[in-house]
mmCIF file of C-alpha atoms in Angstrom:
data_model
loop_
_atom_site.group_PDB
_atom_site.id
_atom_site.type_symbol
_atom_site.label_atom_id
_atom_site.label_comp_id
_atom_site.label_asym_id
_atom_site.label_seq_id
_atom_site.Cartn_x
_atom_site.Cartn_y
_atom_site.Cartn_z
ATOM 1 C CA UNK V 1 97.255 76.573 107.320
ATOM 2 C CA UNK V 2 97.009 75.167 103.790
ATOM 3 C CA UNK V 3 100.420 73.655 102.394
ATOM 4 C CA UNK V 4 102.073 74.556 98.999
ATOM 5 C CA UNK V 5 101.432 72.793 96.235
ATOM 6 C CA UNK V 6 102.249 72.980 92.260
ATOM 7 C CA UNK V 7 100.926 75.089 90.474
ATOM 8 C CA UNK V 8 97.598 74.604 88.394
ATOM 9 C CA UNK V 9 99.253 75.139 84.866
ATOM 10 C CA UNK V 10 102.331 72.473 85.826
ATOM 11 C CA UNK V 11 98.885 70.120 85.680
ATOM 12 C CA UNK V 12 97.203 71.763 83.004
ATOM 13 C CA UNK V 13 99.334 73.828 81.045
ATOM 14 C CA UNK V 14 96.929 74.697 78.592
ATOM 15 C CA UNK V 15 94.460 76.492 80.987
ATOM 16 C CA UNK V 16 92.328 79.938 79.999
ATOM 17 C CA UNK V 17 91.611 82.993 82.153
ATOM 18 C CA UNK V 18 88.172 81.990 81.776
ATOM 19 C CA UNK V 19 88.830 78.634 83.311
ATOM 20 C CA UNK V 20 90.938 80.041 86.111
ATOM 21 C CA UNK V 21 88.014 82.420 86.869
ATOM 22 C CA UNK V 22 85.793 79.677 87.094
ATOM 23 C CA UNK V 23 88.338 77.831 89.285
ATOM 24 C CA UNK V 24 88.320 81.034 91.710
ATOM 25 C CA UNK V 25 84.178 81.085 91.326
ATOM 26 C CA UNK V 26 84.133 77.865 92.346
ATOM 27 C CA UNK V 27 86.353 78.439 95.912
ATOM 28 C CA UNK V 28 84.466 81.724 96.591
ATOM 29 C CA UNK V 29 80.657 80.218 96.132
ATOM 30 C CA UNK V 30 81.955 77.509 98.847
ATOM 31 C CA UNK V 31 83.123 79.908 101.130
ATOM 32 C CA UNK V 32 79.773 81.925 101.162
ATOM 33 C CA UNK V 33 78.094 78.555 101.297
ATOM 34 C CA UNK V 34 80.478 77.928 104.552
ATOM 35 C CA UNK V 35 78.871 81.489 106.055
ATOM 36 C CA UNK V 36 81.606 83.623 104.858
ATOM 37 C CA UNK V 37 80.741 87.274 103.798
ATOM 38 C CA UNK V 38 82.122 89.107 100.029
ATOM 39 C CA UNK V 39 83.447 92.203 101.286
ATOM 40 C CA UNK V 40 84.790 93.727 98.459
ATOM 41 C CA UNK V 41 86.941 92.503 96.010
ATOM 42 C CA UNK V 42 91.368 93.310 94.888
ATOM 43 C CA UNK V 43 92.267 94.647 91.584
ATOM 44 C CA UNK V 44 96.054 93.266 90.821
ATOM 45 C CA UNK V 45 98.532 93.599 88.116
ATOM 46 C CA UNK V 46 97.433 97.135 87.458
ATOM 47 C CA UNK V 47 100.656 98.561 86.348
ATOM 48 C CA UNK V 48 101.889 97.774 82.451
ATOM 49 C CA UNK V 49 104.956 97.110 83.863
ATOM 50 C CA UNK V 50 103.332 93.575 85.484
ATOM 51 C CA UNK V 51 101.446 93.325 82.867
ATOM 52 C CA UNK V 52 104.374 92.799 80.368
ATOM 53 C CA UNK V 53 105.940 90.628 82.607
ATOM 54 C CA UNK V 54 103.118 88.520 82.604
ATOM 55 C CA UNK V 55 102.121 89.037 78.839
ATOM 56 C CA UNK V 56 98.405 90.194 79.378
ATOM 57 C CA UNK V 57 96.676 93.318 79.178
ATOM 58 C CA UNK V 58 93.989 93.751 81.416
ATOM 59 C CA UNK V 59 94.412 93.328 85.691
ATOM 60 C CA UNK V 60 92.655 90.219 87.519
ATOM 61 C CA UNK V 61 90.664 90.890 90.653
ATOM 62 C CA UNK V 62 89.940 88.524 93.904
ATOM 63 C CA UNK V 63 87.347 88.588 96.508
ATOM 64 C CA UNK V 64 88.119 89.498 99.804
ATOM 65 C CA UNK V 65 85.733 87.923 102.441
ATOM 66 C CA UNK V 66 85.277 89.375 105.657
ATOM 67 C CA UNK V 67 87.198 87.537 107.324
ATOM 68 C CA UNK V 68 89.856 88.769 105.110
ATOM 69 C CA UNK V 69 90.061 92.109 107.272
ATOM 70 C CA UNK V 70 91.736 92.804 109.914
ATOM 71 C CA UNK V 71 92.209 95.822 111.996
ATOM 72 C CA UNK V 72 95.517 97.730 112.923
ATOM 73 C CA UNK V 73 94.792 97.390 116.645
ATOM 74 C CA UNK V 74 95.073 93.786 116.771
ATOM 75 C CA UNK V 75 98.051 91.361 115.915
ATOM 76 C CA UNK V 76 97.266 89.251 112.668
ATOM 77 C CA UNK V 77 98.314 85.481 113.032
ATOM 78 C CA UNK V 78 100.223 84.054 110.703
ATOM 79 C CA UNK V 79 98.932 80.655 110.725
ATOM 80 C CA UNK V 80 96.649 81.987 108.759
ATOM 81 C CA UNK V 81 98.436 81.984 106.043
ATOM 82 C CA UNK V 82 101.938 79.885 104.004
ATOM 83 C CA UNK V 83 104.210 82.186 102.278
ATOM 84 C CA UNK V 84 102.370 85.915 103.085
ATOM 85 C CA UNK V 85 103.674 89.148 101.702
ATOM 86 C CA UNK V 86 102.905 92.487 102.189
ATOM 87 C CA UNK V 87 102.104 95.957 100.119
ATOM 88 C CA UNK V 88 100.776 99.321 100.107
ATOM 89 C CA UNK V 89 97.519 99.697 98.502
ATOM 90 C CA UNK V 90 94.630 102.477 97.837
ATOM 91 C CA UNK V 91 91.169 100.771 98.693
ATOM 92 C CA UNK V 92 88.190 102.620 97.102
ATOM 93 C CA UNK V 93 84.676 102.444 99.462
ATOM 94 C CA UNK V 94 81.745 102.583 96.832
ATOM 95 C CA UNK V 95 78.947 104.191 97.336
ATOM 96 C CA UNK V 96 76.892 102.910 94.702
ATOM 97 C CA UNK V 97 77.209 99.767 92.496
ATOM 98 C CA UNK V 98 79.332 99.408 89.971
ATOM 99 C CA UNK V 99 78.151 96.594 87.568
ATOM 100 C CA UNK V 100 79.462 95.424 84.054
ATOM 101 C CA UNK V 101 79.334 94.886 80.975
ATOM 102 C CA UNK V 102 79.183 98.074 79.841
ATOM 103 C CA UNK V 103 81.065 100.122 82.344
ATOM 104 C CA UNK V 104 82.223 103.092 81.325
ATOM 105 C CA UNK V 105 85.155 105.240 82.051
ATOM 106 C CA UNK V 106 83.239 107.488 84.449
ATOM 107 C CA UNK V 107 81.417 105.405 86.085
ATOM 108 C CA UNK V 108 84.266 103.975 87.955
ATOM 109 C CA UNK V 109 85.280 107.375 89.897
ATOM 110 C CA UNK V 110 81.701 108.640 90.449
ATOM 111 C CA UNK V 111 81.018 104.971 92.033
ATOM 112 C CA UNK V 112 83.743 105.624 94.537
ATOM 113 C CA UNK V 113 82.642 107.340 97.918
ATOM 114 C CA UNK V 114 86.207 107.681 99.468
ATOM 115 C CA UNK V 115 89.245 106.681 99.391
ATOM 116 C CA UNK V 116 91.197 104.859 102.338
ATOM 117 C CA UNK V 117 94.980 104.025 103.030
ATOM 118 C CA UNK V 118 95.537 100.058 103.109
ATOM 119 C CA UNK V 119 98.159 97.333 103.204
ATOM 120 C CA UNK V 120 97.134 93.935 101.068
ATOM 121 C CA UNK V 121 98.304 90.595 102.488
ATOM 122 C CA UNK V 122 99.108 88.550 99.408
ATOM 123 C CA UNK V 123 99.439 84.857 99.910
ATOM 124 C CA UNK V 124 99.651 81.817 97.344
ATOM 125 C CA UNK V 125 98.804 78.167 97.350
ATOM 126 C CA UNK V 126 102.045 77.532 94.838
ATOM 127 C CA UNK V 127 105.513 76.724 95.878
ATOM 128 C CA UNK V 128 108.261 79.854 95.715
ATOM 129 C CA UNK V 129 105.388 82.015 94.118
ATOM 130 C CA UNK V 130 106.223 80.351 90.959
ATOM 131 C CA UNK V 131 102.816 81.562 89.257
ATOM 132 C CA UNK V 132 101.561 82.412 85.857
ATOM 133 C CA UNK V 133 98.271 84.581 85.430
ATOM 134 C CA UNK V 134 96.016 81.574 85.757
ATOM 135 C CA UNK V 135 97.482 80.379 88.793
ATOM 136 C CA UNK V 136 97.231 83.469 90.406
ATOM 137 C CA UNK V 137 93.646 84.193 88.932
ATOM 138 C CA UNK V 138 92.406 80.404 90.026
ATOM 139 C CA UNK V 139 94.263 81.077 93.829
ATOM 140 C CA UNK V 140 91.670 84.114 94.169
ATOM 141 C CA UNK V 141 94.000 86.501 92.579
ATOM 142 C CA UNK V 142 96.537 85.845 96.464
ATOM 143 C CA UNK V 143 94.489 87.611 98.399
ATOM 144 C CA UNK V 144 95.446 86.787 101.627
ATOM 145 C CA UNK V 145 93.718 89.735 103.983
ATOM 146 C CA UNK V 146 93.527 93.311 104.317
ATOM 147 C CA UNK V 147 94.461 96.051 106.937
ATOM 148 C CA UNK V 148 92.499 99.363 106.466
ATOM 149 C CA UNK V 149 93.440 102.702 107.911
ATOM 150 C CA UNK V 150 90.757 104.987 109.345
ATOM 151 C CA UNK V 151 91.243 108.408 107.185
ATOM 152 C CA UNK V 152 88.971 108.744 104.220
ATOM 153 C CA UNK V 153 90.024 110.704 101.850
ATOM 154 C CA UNK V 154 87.189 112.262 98.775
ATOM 155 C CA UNK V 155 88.745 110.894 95.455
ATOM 156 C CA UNK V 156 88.610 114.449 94.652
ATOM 157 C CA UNK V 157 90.939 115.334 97.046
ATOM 158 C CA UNK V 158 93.712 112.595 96.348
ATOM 159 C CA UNK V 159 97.073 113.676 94.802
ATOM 160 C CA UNK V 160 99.575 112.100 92.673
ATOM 161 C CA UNK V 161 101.495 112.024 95.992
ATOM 162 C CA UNK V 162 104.465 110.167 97.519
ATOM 163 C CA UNK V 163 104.959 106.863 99.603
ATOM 164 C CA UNK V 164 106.887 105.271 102.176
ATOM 165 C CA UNK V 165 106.924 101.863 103.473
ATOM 166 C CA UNK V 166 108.408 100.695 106.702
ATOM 167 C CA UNK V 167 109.245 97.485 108.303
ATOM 168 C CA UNK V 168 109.780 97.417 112.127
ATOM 169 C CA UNK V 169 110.831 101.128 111.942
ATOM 170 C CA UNK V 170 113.337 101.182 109.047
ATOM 171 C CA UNK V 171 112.062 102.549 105.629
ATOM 172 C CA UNK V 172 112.343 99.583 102.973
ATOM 173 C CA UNK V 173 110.621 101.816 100.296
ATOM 174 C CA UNK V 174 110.191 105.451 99.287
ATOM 175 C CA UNK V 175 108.876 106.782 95.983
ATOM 176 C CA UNK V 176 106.232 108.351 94.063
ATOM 177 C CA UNK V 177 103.066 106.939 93.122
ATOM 178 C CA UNK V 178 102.461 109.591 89.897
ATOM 179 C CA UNK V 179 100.013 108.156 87.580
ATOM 180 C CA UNK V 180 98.587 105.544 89.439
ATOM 181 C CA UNK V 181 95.446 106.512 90.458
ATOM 182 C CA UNK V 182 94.257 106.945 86.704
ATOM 183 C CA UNK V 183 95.736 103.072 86.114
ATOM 184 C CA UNK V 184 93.543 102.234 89.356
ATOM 185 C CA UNK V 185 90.195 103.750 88.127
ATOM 186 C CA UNK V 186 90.747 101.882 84.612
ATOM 187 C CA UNK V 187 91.428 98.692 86.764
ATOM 188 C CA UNK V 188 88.614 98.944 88.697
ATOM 189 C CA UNK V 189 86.539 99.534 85.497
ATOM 190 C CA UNK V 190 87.930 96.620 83.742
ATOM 191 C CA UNK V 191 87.333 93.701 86.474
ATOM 192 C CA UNK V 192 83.461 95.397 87.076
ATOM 193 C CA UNK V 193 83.092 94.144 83.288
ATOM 194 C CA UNK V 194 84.495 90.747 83.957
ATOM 195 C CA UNK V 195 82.041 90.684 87.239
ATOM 196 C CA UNK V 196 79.519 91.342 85.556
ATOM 197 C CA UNK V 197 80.224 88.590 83.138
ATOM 198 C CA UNK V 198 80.376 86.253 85.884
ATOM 199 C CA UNK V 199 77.037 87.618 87.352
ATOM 200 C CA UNK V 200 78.769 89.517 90.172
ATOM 201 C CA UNK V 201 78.924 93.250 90.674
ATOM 202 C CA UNK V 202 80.662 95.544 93.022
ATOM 203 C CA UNK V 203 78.432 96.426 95.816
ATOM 204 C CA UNK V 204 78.251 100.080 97.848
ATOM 205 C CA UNK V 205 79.910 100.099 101.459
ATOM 206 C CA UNK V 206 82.384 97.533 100.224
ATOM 207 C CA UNK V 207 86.131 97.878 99.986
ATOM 208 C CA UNK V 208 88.033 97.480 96.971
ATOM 209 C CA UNK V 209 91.737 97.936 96.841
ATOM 210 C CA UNK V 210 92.136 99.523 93.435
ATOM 211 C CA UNK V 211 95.388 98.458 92.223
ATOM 212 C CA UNK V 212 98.453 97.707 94.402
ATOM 213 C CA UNK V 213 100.290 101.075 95.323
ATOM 214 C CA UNK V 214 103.706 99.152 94.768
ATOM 215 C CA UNK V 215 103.239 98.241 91.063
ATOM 216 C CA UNK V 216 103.392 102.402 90.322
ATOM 217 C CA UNK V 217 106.427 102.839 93.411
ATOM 218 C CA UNK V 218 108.952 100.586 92.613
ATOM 219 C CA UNK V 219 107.890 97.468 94.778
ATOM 220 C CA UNK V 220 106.041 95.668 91.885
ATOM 221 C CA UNK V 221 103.812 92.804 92.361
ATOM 222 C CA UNK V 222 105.956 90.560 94.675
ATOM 223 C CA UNK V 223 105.199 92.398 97.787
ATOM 224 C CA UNK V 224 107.180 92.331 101.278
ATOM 225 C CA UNK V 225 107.801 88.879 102.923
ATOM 226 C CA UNK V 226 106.790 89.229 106.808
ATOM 227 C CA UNK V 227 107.737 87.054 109.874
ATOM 228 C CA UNK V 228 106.204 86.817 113.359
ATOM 229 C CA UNK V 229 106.718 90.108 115.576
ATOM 230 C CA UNK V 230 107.135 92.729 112.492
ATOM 231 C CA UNK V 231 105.289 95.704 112.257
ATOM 232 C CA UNK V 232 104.687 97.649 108.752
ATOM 233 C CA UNK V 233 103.837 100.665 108.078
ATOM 234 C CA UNK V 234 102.608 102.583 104.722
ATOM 235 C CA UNK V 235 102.374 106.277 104.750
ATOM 236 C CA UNK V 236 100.731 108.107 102.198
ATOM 237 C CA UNK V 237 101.415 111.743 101.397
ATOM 238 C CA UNK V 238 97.816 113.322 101.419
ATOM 239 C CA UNK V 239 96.230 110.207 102.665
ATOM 240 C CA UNK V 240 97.521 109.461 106.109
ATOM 241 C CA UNK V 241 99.323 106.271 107.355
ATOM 242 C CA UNK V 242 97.995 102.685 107.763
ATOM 243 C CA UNK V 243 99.714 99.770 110.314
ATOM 244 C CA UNK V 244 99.783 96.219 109.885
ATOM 245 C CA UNK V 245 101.025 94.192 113.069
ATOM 246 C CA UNK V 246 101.655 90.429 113.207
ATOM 247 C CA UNK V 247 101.821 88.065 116.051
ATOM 248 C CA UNK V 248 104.690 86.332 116.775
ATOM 249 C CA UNK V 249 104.977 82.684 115.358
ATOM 250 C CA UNK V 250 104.042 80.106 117.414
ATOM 251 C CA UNK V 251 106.964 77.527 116.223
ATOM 252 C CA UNK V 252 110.589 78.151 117.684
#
């Protein structure tokens, strides 16, 4: 497990998005170079509400290696990770690539194949998530993992439907989710420019989550702390349920 540290800007306070990209670049290229897999990549601060709150206007994005994912049967250890969160998500499963510059507004939603229920681990490098845009971008955007649940869904087919979030049985959230899925295809359009940019693009069979379900429900982008033994649970009206399970800690 990697320890917190300060954040990038406390060091350089005058850092760009560009920079932080680079920064991110940088960890990513190393991890491929280690044998690691680019699975897909996470669209964040989606909602203008984050936005504002940040002062930017466009989301970031992270990549999400393979050994990001993790499957619902299994207990996910948390040594893994230092101060993990969780929340609801749609992930989008291309089915052809979807490269920038130059993407346009419908190339986004006929790039998708289907659409899956998920729940995003976010994770950070910085002490008490005490982050600015660039810290986030440079930290890979806090991707920390992934848990994808097995019912595709055609984009076609999704509604602007409801949500509910549980944490060892009790619901800790319940809302709608109107709007968002419009805010997630523009997202998703947005960081395939920036990809392309950086000589990337978003590859078919990958998974994508499109914008973080809690920044359109209420939740916003801080996400759910978790401890050892709980078990979550996002349900999607129209889209079916997804479970995330982890282990219980090893300290005592």
């Amino acid at each position: 497990m990697t320890t917190v540290s300060r954040s990038l800007t406390d060091i350089h306070p005058d850092m760009t998005l560009d920079e932080a990209y680079a920064v991110q670049l940088h960890q990513v290229r190393h991890w491929v170079g280690e044998g690691r897999r680019i699975r897909g990549h996470n669209v964040g601060l989606t909602s203008a509400v984050m936005q504002r709150q940040l002062g930017v206007d466009q989301p970031d994005y992270g990549h999400l290696t393979d050994d990001m994912f993790y499957l619902e049967s299994l207990p996910i250890p948390l040594d893994r990770f230092i101060i993990p969160k969780v929340k609801p998500e749609i992930a989008f499963v291309l089915k052809k690539p979807l490269t920038g510059p130059g993407v346009t507004a419908a190339d986004a939603p006929s790039a998708v194949d289907y659409a899956l229920p998920a729940l995003e681990i976010i994770d950070s490098r910085i002490r008490d998530w005490k982050i600015t845009l660039a810290d986030t971008t440079a930290d890979n955007a806090s991707s920390g993992g992934v848990v994808l649940g097995s019912t595709p869904v055609r984009l076609s087919q999704l509604t602007q439907s409801g949500l509910s979030l549980r944490t060892m049985g009790c619901v800790v959230h319940q809302g709608g989710q109107d709007g968002g899925h419009g805010r997630r295809r523009r997202s998703a359009r947005v960081s395939a420019q920036r990809l392309g940019v950086a000589g990337e693009h978003r590859r078919p069979a990958r998974h994508h989550p499109g914008g973080r379900v809690g920044d359109h429900a209420g939740i916003g982008d801080r996400g759910r702390p978790v401890a050892g033994g709980d078990s979550v649970t996002a349900t999607f009206a129209g889209l079916g349920s997804v479970t995330a399970d982890f282990a219980e800690s090893k300290e005592k």
